[in-house]
Short mmCIF file of C-alpha atoms and ligand atoms in Angstrom, two decimals:
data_model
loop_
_atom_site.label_atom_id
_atom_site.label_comp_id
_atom_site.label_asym_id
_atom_site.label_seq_id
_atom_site.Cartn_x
_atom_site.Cartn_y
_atom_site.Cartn_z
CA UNK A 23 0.00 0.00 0.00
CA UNK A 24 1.47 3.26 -1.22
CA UNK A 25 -0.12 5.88 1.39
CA UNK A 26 1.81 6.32 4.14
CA UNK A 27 -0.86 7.31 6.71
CA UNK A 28 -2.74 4.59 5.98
CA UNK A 29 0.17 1.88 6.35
CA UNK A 30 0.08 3.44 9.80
CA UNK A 31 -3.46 3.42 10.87
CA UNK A 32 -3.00 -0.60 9.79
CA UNK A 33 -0.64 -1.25 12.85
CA UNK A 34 -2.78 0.61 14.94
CA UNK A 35 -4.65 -2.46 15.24
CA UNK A 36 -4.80 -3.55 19.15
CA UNK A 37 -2.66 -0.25 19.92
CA UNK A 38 -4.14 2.79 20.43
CA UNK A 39 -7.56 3.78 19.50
CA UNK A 40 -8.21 5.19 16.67
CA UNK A 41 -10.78 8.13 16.43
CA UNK A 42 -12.91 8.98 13.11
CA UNK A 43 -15.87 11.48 12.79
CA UNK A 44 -17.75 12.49 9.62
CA UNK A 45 -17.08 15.90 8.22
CA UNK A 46 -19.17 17.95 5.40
CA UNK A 47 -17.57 21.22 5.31
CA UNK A 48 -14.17 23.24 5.54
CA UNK A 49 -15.27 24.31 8.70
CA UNK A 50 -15.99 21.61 10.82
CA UNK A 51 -13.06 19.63 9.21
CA UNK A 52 -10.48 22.36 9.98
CA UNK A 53 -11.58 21.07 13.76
CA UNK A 54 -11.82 17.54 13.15
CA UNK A 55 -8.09 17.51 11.99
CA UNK A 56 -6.76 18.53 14.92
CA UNK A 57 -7.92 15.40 16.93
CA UNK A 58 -8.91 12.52 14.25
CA UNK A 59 -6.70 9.99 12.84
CA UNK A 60 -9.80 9.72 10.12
CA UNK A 61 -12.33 12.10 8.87
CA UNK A 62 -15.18 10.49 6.61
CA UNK A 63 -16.80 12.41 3.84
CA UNK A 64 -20.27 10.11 4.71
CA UNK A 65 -23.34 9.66 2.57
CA UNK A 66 -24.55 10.07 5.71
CA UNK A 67 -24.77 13.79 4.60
CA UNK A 68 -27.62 12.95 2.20
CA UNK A 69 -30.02 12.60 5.75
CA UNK A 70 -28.00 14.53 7.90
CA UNK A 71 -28.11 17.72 5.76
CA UNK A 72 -30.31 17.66 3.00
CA UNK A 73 -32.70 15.91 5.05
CA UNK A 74 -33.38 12.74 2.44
CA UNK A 75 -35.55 9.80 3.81
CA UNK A 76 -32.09 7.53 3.07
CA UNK A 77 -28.54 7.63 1.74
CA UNK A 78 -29.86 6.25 -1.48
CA UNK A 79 -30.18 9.40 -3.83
CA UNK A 80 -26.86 10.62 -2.36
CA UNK A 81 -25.17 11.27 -5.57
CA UNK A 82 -21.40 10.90 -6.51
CA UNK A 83 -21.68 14.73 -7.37
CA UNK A 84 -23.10 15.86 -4.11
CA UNK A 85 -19.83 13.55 -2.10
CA UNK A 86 -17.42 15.15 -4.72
CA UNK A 87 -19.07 18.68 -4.18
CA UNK A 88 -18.35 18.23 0.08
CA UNK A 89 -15.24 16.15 0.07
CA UNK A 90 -13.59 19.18 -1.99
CA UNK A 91 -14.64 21.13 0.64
CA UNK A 92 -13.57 19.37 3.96
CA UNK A 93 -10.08 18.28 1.62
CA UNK A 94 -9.24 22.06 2.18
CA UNK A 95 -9.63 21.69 5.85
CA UNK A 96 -7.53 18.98 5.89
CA UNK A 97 -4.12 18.47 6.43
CA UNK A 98 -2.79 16.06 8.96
CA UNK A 99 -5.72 13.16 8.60
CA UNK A 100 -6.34 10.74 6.20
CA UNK A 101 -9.66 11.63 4.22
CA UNK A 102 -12.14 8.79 3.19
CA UNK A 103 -15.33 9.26 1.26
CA UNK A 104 -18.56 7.00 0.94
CA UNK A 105 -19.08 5.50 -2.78
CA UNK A 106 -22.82 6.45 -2.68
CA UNK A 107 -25.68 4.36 -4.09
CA UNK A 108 -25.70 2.57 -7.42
CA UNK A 109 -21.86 3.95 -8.07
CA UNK A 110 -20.57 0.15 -7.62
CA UNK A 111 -22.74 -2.03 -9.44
CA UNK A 112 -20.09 -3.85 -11.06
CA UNK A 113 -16.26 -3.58 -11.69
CA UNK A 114 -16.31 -1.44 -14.32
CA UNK A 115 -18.65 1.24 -12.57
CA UNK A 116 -16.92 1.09 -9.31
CA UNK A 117 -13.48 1.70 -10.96
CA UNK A 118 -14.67 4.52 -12.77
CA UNK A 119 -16.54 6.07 -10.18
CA UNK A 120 -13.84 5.66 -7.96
CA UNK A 121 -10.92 7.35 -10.31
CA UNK A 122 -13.45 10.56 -10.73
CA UNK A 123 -13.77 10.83 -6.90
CA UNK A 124 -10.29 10.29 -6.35
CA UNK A 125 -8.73 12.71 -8.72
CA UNK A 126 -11.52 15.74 -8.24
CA UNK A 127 -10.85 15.39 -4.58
CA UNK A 128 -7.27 13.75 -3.64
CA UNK A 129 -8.56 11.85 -0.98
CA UNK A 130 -6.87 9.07 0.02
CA UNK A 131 -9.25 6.19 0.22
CA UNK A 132 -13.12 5.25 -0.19
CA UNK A 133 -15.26 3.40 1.66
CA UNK A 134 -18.23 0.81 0.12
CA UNK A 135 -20.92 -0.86 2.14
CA UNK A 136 -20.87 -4.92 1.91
CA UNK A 137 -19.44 -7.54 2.49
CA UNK A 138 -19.50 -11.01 0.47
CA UNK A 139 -22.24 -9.56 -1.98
CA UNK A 140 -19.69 -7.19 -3.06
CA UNK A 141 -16.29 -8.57 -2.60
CA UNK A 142 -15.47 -9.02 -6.20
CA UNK A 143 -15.66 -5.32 -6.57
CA UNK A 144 -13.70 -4.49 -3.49
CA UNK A 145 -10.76 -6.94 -4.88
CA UNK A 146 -10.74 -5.26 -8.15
CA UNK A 147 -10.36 -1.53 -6.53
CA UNK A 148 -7.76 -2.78 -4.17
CA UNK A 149 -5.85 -4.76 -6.94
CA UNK A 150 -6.24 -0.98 -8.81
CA UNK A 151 -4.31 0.14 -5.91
CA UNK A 152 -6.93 1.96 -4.43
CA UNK A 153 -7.23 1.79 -0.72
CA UNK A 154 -10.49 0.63 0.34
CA UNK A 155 -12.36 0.79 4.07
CA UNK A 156 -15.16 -1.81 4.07
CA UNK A 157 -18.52 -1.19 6.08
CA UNK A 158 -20.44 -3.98 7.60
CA UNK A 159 -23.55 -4.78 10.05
CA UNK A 160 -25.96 -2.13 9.57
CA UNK A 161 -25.86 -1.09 5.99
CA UNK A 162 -27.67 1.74 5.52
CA UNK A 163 -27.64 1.76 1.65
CA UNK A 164 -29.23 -1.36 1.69
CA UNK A 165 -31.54 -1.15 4.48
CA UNK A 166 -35.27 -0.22 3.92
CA UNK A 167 -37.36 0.66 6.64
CA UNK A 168 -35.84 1.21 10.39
CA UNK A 169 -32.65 0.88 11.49
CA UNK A 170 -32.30 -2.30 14.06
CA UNK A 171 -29.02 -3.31 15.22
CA UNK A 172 -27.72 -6.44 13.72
CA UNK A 173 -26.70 -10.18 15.00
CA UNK A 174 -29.87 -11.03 16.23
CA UNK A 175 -30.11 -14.39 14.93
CA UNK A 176 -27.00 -16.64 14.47
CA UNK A 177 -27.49 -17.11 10.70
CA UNK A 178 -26.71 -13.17 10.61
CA UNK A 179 -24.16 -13.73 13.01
CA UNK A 180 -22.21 -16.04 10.80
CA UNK A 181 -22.83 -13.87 7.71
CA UNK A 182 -21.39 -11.20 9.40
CA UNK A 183 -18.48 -12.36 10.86
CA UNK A 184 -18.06 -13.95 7.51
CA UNK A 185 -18.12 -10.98 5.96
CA UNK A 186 -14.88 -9.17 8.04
CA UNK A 187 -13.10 -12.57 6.68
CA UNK A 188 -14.00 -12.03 3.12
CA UNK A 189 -12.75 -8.35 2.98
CA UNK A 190 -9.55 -8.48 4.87
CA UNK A 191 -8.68 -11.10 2.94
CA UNK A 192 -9.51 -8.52 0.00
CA UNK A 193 -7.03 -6.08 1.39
CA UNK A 194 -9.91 -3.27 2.76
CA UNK A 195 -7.47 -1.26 5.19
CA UNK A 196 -9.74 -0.93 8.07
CA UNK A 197 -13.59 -2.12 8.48
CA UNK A 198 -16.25 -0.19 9.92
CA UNK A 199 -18.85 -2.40 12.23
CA UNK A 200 -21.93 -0.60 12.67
CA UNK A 201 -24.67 -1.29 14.71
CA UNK A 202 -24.07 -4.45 15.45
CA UNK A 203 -24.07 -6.99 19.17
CA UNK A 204 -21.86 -6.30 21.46
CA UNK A 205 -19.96 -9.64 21.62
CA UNK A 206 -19.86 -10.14 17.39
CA UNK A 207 -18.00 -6.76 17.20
CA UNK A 208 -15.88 -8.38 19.73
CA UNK A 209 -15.39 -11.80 17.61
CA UNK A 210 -14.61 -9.44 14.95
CA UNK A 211 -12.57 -7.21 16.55
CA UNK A 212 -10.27 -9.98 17.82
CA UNK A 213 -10.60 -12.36 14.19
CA UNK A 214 -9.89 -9.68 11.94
CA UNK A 215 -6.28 -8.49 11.04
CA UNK A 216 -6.91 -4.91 10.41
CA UNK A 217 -8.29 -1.74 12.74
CA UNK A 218 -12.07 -2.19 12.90
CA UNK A 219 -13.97 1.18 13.41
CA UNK A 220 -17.01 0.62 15.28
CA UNK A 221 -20.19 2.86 15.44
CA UNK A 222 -22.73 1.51 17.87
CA UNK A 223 -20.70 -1.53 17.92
CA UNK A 224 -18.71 -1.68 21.83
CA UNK A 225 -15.66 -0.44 23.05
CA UNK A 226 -13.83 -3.69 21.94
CA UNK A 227 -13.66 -1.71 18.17
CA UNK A 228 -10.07 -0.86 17.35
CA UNK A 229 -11.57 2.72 16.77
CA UNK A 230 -15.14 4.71 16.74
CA UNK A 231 -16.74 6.94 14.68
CA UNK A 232 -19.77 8.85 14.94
CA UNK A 233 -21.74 11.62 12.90
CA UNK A 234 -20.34 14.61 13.92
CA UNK A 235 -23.71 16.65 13.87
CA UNK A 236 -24.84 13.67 16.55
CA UNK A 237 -22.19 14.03 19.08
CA UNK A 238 -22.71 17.86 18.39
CA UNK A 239 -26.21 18.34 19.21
CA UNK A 240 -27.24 19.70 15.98
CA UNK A 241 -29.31 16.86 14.39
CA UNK A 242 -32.21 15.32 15.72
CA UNK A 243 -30.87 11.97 15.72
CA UNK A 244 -30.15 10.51 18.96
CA UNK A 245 -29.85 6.77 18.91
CA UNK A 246 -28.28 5.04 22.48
CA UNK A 247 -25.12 4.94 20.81
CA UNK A 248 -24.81 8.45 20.26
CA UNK A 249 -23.07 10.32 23.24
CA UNK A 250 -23.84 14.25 22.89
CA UNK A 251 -20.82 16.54 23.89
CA UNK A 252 -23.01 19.31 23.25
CA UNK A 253 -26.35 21.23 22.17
CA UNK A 254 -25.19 23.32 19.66
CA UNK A 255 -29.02 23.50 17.77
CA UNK A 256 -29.70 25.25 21.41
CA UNK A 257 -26.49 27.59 21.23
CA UNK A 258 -27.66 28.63 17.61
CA UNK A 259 -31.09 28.79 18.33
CA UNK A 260 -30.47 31.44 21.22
CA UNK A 261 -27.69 33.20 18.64
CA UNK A 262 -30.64 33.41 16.16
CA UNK A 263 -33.75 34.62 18.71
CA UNK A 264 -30.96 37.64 20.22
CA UNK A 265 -30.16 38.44 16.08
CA UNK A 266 -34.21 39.32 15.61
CA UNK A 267 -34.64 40.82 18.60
CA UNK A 268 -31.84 43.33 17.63
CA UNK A 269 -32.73 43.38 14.15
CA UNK A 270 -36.21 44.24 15.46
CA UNK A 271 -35.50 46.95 18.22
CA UNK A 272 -32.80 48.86 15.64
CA UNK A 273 -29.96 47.67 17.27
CA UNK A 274 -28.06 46.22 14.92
CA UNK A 275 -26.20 47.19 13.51
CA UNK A 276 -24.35 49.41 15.29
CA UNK A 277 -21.49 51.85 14.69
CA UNK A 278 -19.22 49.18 15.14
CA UNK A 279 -20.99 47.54 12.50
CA UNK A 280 -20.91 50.56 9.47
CA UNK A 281 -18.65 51.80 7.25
O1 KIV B 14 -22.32 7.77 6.11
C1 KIV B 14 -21.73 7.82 7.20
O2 KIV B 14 -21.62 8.87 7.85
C2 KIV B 14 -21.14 6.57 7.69
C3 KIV B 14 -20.70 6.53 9.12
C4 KIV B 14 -21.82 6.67 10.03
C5 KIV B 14 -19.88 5.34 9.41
O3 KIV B 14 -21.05 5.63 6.97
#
């Protein structure tokens, strides 16, 4: 594997945690940089900001449109960005789809949902040389209806776990667990040769990652594996109430505020 960073975040496996968060902007990735190892361009965004039903008509322009963004906030961490929807049908489609987001937006990997159904595909980007970060359990691009964590029933179990096997072997750099059991992230965690990055899915992850407008306060998304570090829709809210009043009551702008 050719990028450096990423040859890194491989031996962090069973060392030190390693910490990921989604970023859509300049701004919030300018922040993000300064404390994650990884910062994830998700199709997340599709729900989270342009308030979609589902990920699935995230398109490969709206991810290139972000990820140019937050790549200008970036500097120190590595950048990875969701394939969206119906961009990896096949070899041919994924390849393409991935050179486009790759050269608009010099990030340094991309990450695709699936396991076994998919692992053709994955082998063929990583044999392309282009790192990959696989994404099992809850798949939210195949999903329809709720979200319900996964590894209920043993048959799922097995797929799952099956699943981590098939793309290590495939050469995915790190794989992201979400929502899954407790102890099948930690059968995983402990089976699997590279970091795994869990999102509701334990402590025994090599590394977590969460939605940064979650742990911010400023969706309305609050699942029990969500931990909020703050109520910035409150903050803003208050910002916005104190802006009319003023704007109201003529006192704003003032002097300081006129040329
Ligand atoms: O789309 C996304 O933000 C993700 C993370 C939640 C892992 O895939």
């Amino acid at each position: 594997m050719k990028n450096k960073k990423i040859r890194e975040i491989v031996k962090r496996k069973n060392k030190k945690p390693i910490v990921c968060l989604t970023a859509y902007s300049k701004t919030i990735a300018e922040i993000l940089d300064k404390y994650c190892d990884i910062v994830l361009v998700g199709d997340s965004l599709g729900m989270v900001l342009y308030g979609m039903k589902s990920t699935r008509r995230v398109t490969l322009d709206m991810m290139i449109n972000h990820a140019k963004g937050v790549k200008k906030g970036i500097s120190k961490s590595i950048l990875v960005i969701d394939m969206p929807y119906r961009t990896y049908r096949n070899k041919k489609e994924a390849y393409k789809n991935a050179k486009k987001i790759i050269k608009s937006t010099k990030c340094d990997a991309l990450k695709l949902e699936g396991g076994k159904k998919i692992i053709n595909i994955i082998k063929y980007l990583v044999n392309k040389n282009i790192p990959v970060m696989g994404h099992i359990g809850l798949l939210p691009q195949s999903e329809r209806g709720k979200f319900k964590f996964k590894g209920r029933s043993s048959f799922e179990r097995k797929r799952i776990i099956e699943d981590s096997r098939l793309l290590s072997n495939a050469g995915v750099f790190a794989i992201v667990i979400e929502c899954v059991e407790e102890n099948l992230a930690k059968i995983i965690s402990k089976s699997t040769p590279v970091p795994t990055i869990g999102i509701g899915a334990s402590k025994y992850c090599d590394g977590q990652i969460l939605v940064t407008d979650d742990l911010l306060g400023l969706s309305n998304f609050t699942p029990r594996f969500v931990r909020k570090y703050s109520n910035i829709k409150k903050i803003i809210d208050k910002s916005v109430l104190r802006f009319s009043h003023d704007v109201i009551n003529k006192n704003f702008p003032s002097r300081k505020n006129i040329y």
